[in-house]
mmCIF file of N, CA and C in Angstrom:
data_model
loop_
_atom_site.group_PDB
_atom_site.id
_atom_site.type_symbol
_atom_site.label_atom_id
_atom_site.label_comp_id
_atom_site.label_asym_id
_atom_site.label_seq_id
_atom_site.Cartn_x
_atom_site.Cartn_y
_atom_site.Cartn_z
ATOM 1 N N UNK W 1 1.864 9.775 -23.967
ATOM 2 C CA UNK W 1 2.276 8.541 -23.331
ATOM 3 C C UNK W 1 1.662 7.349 -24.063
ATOM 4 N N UNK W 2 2.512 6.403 -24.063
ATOM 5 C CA UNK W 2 1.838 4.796 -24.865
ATOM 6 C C UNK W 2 1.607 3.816 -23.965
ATOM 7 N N UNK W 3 0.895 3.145 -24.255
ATOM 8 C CA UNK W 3 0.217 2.245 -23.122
ATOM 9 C C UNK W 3 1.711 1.222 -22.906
ATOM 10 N N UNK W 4 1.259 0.667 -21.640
ATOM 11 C CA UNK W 4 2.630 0.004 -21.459
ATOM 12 C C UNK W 4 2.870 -1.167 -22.315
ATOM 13 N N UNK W 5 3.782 -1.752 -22.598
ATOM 14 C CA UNK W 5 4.806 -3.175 -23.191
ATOM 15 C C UNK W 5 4.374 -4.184 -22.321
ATOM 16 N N UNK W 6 4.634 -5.020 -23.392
ATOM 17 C CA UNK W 6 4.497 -6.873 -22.480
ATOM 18 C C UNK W 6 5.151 -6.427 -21.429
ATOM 19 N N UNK W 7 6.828 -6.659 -21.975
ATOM 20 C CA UNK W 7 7.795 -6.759 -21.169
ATOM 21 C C UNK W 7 7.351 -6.087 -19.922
ATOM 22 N N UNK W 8 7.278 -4.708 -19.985
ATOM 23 C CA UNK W 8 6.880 -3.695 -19.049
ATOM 24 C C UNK W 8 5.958 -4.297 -17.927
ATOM 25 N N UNK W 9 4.899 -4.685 -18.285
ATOM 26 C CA UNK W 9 4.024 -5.329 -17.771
ATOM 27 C C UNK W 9 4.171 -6.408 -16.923
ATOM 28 N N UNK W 10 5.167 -7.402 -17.563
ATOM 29 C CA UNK W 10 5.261 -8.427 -16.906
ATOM 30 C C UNK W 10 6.429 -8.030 -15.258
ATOM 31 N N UNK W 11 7.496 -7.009 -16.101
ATOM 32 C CA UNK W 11 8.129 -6.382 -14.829
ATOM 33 C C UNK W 11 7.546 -5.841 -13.647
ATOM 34 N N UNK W 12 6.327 -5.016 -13.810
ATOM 35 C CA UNK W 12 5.999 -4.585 -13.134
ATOM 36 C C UNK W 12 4.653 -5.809 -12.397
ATOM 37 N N UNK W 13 4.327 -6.643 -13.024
ATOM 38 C CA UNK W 13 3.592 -7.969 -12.198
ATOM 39 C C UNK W 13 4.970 -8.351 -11.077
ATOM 40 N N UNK W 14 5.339 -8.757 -11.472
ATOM 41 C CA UNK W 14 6.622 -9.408 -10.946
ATOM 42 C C UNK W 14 7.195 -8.610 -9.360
ATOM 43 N N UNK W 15 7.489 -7.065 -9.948
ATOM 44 C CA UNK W 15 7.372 -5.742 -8.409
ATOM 45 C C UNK W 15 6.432 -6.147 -7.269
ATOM 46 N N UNK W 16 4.816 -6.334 -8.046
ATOM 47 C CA UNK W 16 4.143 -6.474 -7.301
ATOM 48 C C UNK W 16 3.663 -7.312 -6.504
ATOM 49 N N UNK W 17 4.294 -8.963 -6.981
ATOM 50 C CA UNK W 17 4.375 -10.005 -6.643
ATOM 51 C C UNK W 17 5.194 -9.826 -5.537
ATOM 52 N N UNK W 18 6.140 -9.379 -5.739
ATOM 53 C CA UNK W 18 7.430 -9.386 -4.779
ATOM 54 C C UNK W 18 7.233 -8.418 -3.463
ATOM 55 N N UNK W 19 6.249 -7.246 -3.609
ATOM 56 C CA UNK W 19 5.903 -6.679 -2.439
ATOM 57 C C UNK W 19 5.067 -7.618 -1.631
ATOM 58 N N UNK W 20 4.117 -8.174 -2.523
ATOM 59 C CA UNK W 20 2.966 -8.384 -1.513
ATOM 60 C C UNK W 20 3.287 -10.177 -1.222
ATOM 61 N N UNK W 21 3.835 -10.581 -1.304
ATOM 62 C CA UNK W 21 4.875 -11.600 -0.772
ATOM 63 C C UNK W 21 5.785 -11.626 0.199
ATOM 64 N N UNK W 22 6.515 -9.802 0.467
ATOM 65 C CA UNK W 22 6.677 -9.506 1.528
ATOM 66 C C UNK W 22 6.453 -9.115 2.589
ATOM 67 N N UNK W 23 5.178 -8.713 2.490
ATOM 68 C CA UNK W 23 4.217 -8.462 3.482
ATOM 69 C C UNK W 23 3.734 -9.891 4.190
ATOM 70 N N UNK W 24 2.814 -10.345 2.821
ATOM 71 C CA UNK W 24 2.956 -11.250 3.432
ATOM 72 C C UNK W 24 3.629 -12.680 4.491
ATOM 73 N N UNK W 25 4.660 -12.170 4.331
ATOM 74 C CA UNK W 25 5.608 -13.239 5.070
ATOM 75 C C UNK W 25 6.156 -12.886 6.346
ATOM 76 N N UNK W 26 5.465 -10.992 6.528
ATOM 77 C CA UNK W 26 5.821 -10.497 8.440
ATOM 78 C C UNK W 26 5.029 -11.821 8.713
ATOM 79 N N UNK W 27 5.128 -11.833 10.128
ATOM 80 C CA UNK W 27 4.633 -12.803 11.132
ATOM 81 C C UNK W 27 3.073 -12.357 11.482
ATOM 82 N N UNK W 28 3.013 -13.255 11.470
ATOM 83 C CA UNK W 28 0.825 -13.054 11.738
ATOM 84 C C UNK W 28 0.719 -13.234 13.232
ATOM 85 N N UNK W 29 0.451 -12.623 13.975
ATOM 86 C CA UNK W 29 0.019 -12.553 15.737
ATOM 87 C C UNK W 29 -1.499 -12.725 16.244
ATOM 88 N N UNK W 30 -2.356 -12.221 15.458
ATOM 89 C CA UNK W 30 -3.827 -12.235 15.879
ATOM 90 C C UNK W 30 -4.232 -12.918 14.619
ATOM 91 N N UNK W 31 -5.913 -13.082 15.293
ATOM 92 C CA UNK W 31 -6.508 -13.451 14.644
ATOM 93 C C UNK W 31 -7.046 -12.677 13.804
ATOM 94 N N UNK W 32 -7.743 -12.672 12.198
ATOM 95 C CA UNK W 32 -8.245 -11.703 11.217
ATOM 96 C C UNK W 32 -6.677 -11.406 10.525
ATOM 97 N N UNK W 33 -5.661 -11.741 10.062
ATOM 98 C CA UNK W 33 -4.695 -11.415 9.884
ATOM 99 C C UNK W 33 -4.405 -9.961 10.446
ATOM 100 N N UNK W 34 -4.674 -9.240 11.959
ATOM 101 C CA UNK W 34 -3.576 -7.918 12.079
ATOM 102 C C UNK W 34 -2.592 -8.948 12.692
ATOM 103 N N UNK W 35 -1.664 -7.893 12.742
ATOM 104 C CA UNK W 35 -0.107 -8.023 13.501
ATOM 105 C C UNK W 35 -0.118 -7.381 14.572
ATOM 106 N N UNK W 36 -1.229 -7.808 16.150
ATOM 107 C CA UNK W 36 -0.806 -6.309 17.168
ATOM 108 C C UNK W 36 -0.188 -6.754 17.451
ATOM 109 N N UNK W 37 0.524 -6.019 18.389
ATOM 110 C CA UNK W 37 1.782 -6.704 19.512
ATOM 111 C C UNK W 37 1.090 -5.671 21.114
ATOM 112 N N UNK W 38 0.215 -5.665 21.182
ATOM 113 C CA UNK W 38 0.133 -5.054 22.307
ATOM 114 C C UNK W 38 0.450 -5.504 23.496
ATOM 115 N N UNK W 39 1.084 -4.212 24.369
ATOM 116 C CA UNK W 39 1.538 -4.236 25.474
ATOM 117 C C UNK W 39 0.471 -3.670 26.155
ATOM 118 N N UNK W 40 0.947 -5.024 27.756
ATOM 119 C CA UNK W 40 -0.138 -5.095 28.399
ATOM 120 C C UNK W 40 -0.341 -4.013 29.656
ATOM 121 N N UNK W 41 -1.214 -3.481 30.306
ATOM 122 C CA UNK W 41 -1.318 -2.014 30.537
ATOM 123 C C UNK W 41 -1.635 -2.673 32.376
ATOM 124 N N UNK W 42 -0.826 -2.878 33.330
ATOM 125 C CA UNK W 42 -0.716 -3.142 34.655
ATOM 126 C C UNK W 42 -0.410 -1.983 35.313
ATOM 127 N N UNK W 43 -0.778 -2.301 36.537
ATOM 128 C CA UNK W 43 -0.713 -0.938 37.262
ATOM 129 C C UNK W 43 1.014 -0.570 37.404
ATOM 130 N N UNK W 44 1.329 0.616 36.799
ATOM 131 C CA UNK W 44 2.647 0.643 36.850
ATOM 132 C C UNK W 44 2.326 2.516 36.711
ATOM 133 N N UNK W 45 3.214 3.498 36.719
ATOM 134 C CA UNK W 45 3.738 4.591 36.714
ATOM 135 C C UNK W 45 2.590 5.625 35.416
ATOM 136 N N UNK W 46 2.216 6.579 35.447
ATOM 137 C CA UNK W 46 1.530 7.148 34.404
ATOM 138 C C UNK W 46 1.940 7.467 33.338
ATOM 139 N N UNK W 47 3.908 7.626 33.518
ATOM 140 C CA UNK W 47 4.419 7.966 32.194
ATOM 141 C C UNK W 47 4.642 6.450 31.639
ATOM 142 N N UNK W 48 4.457 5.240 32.474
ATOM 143 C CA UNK W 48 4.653 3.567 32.068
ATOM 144 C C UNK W 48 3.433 3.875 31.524
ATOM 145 N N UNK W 49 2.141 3.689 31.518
ATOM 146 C CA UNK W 49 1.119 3.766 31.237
ATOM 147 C C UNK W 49 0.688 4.335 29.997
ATOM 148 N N UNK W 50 1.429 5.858 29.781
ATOM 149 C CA UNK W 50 1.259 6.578 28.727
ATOM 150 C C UNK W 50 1.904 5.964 27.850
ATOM 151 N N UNK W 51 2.979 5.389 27.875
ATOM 152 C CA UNK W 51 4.236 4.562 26.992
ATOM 153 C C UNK W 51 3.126 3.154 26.282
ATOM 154 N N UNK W 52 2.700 2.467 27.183
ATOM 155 C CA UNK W 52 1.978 1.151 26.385
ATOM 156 C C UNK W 52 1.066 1.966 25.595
ATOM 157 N N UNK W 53 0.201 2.815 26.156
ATOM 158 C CA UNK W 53 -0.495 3.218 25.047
ATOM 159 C C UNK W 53 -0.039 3.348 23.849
ATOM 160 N N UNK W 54 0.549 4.191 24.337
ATOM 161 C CA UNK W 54 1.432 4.501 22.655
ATOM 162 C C UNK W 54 2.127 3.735 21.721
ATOM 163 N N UNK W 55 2.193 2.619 22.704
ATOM 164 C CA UNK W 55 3.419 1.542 21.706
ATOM 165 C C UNK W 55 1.858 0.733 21.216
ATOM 166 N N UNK W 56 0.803 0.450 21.521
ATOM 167 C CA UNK W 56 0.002 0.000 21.418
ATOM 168 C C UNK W 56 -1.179 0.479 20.275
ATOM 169 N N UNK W 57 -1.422 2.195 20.241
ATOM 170 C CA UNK W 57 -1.451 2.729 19.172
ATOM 171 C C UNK W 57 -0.515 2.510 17.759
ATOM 172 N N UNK W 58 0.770 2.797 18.136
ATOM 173 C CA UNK W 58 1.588 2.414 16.964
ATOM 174 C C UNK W 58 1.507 1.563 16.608
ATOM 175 N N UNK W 59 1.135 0.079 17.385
ATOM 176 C CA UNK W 59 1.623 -1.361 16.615
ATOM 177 C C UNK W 59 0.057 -1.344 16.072
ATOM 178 N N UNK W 60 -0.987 -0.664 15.906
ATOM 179 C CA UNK W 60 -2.577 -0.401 15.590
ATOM 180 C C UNK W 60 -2.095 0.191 14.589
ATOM 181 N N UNK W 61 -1.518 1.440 14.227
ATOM 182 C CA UNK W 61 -1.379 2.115 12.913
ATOM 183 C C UNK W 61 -0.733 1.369 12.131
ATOM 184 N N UNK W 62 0.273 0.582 12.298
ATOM 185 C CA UNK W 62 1.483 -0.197 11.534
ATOM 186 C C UNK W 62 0.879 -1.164 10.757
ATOM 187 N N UNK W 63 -0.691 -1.875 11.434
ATOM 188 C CA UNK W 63 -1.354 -3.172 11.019
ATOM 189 C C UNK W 63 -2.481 -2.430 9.748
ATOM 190 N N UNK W 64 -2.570 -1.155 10.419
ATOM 191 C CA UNK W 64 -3.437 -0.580 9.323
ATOM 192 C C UNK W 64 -3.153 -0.260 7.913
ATOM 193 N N UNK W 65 -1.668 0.149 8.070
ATOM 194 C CA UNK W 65 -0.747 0.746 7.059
ATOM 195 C C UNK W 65 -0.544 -0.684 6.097
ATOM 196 N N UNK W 66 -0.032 -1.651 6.994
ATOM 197 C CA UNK W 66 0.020 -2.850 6.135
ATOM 198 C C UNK W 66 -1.411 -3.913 5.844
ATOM 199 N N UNK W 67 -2.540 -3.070 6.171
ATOM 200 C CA UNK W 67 -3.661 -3.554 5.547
ATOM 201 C C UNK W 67 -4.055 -3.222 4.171
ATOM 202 N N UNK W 68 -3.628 -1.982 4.562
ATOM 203 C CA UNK W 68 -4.103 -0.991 3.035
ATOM 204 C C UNK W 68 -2.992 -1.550 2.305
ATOM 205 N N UNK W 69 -1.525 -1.437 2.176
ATOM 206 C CA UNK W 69 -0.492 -1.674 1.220
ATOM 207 C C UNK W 69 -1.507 -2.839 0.788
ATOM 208 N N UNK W 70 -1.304 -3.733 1.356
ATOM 209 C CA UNK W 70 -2.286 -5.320 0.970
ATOM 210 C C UNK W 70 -3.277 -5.470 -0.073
ATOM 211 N N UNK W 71 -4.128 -4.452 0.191
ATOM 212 C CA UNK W 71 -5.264 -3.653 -0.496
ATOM 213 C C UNK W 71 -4.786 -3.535 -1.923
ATOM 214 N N UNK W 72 -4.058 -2.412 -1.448
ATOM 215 C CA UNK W 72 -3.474 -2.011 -2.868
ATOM 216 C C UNK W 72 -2.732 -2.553 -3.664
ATOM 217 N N UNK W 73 -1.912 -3.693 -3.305
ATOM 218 C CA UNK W 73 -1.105 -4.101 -3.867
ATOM 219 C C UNK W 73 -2.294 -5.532 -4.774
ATOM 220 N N UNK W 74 -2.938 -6.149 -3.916
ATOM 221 C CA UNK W 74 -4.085 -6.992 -4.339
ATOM 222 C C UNK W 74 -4.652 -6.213 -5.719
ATOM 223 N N UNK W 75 -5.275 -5.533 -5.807
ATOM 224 C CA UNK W 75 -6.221 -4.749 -6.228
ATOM 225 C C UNK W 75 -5.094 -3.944 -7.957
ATOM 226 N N UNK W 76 -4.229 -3.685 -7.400
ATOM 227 C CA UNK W 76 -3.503 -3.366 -8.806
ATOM 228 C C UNK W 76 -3.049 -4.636 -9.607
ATOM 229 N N UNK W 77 -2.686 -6.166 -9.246
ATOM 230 C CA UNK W 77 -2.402 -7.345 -9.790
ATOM 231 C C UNK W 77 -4.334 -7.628 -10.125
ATOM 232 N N UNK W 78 -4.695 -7.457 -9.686
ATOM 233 C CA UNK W 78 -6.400 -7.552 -10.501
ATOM 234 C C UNK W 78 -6.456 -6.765 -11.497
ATOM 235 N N UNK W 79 -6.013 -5.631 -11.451
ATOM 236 C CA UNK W 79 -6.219 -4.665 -12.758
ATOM 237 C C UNK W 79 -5.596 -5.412 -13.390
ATOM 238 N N UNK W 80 -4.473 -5.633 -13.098
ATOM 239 C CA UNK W 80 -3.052 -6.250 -14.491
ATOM 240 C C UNK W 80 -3.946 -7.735 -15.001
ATOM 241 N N UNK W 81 -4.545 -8.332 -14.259
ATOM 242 C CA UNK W 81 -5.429 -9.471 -14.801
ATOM 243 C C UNK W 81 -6.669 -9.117 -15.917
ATOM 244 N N UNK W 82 -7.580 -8.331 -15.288
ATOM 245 C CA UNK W 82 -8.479 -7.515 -15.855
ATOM 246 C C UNK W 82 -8.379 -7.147 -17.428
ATOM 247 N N UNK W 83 -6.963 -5.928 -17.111
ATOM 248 C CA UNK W 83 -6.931 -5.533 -18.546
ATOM 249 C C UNK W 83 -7.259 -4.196 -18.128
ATOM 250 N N UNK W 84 -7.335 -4.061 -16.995
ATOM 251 C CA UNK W 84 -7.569 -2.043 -16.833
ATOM 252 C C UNK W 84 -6.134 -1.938 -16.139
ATOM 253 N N UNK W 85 -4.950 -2.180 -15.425
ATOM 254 C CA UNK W 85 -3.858 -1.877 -14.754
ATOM 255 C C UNK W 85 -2.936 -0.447 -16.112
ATOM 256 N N UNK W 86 -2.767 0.368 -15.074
ATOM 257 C CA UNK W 86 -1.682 1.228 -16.188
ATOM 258 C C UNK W 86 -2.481 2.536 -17.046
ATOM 259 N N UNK W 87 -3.886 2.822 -15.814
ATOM 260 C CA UNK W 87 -4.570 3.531 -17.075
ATOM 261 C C UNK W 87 -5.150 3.917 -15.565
ATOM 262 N N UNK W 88 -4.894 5.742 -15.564
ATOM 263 C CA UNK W 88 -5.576 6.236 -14.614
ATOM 264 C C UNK W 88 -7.438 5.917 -14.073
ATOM 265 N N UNK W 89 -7.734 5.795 -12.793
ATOM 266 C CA UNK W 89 -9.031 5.760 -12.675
ATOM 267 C C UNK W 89 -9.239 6.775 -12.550
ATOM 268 N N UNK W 90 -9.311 8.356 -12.713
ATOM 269 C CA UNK W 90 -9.804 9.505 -12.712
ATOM 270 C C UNK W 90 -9.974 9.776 -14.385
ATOM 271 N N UNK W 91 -8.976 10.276 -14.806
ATOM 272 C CA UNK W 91 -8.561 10.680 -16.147
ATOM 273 C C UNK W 91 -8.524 9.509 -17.109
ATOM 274 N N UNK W 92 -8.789 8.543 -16.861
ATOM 275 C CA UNK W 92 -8.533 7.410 -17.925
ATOM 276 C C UNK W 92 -7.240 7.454 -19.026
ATOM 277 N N UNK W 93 -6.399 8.122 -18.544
ATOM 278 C CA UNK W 93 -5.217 8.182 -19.748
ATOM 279 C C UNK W 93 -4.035 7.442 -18.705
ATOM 280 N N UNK W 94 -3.073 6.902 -20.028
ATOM 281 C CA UNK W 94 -2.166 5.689 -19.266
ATOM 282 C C UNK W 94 -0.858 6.491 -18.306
ATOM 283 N N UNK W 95 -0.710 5.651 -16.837
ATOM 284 C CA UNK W 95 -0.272 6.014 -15.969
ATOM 285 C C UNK W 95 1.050 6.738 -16.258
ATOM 286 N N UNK W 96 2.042 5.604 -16.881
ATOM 287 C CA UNK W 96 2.987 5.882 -17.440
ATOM 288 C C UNK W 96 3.922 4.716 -16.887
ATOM 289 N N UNK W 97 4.737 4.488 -17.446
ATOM 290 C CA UNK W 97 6.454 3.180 -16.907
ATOM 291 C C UNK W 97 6.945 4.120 -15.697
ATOM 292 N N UNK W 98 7.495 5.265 -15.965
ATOM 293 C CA UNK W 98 8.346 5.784 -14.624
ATOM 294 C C UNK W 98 7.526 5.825 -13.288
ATOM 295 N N UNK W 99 6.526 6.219 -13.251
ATOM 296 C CA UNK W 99 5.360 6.527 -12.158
ATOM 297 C C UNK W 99 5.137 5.331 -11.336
ATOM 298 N N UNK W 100 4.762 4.076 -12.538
ATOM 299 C CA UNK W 100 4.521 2.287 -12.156
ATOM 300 C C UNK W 100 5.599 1.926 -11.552
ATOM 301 N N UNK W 101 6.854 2.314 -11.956
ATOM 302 C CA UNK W 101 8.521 1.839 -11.894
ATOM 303 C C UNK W 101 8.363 1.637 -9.949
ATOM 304 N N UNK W 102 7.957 3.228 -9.617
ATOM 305 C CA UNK W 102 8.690 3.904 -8.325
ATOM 306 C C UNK W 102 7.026 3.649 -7.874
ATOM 307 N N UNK W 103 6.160 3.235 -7.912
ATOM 308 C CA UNK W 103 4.850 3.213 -6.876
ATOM 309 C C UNK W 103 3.806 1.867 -7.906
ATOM 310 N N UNK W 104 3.963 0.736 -8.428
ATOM 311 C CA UNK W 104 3.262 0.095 -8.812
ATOM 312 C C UNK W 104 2.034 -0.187 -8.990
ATOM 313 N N UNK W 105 1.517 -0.056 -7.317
ATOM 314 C CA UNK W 105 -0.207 0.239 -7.146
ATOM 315 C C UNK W 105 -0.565 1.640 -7.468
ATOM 316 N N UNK W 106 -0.294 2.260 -7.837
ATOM 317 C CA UNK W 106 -0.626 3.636 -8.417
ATOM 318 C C UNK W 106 -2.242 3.632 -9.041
ATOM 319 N N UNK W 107 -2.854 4.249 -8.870
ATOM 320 C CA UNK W 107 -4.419 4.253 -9.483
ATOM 321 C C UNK W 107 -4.343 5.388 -10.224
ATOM 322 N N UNK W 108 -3.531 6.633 -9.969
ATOM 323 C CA UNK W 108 -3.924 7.618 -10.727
ATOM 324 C C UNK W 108 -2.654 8.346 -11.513
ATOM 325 N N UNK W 109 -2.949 9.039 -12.576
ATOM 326 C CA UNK W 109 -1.620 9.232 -13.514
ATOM 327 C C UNK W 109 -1.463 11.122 -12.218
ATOM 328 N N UNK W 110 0.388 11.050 -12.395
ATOM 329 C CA UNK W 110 0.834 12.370 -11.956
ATOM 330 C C UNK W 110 -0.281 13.389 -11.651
ATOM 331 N N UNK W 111 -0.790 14.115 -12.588
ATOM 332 C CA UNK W 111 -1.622 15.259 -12.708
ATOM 333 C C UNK W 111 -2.898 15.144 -11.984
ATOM 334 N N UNK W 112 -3.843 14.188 -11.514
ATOM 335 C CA UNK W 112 -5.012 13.874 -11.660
ATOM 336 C C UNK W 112 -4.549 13.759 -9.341
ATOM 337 N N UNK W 113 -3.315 12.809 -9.538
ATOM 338 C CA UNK W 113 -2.751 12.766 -7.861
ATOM 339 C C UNK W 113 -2.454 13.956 -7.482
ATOM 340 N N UNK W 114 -1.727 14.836 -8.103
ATOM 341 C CA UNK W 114 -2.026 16.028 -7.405
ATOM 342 C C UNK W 114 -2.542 16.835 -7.094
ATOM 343 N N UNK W 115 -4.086 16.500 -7.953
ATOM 344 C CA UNK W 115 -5.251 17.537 -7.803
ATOM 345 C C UNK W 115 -5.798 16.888 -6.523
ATOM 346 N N UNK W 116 -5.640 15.552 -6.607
ATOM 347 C CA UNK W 116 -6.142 15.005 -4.920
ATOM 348 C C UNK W 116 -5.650 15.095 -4.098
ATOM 349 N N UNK W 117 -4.280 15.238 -3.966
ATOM 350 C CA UNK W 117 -3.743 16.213 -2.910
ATOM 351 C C UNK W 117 -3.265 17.172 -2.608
ATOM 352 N N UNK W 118 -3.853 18.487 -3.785
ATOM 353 C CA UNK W 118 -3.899 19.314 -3.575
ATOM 354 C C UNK W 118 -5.073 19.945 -2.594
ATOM 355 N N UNK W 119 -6.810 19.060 -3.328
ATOM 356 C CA UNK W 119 -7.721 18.816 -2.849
ATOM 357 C C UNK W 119 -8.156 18.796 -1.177
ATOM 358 N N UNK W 120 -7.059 17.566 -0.518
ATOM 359 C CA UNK W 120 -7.250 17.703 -0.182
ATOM 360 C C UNK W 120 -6.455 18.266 1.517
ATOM 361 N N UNK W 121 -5.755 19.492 0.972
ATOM 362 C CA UNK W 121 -5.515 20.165 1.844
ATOM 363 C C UNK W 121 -6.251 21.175 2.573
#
């Protein structure tokens, strides 16, 4: 594999711009940037009860999920600044264009991701 192209590079800045621009632009509800939407838990029925929870858990996982994307998406436009983006952090050999294409924040090349989740099954 060859390290990536301008061009390449600049395409894939550009991906990543464009995700985390879309994130950014859901609607902000709380304070600390999450997004809860929690529903409020009144005395009502146990399967009503069990229901807010749950919608209340979910809108908790959803803020988490789009904390980390955030994360990651931050954190790979630093590499691309840096001068390390495109070059596994395990194996140090370059990620590759197709891999970057379909997952941008990618940290680790094919081989090295599946030993981590092979790992950790």
């Amino acid at each position: 594999m060859d390290t990536l192209l301008p061009d390449q590079l600049e395409y894939l800045r550009s991906l990543l711009t464009r995700q985390l621009d879309g994130l950014l632009a859901q609607p902000q509800e709380s304070e600390g940037g999450l997004r809860v939407q929690a529903v409020e838990e009144i005395e009502t029925s146990p399967a009503d009860s069990a229901s807010n929870r749950t919608m209340n858990e979910l809108a908790l996982e959803a803020d988490a999920l789009r904390q980390n994307q955030l994360r990651a998406l931050r954190s790979a436009l630093a590499r691309l600044d840096s001068g390390d983006y495109g070059d596994c952090e395990q194996c140090g050999q370059p990620i590759g264009f197709q891999r970057l294409r379909v997952s941008p924040e990618a940290r680790f090349c094919i081989a090295c991701q599946t030993r981590r989740e092979q790992a950790r099954r």
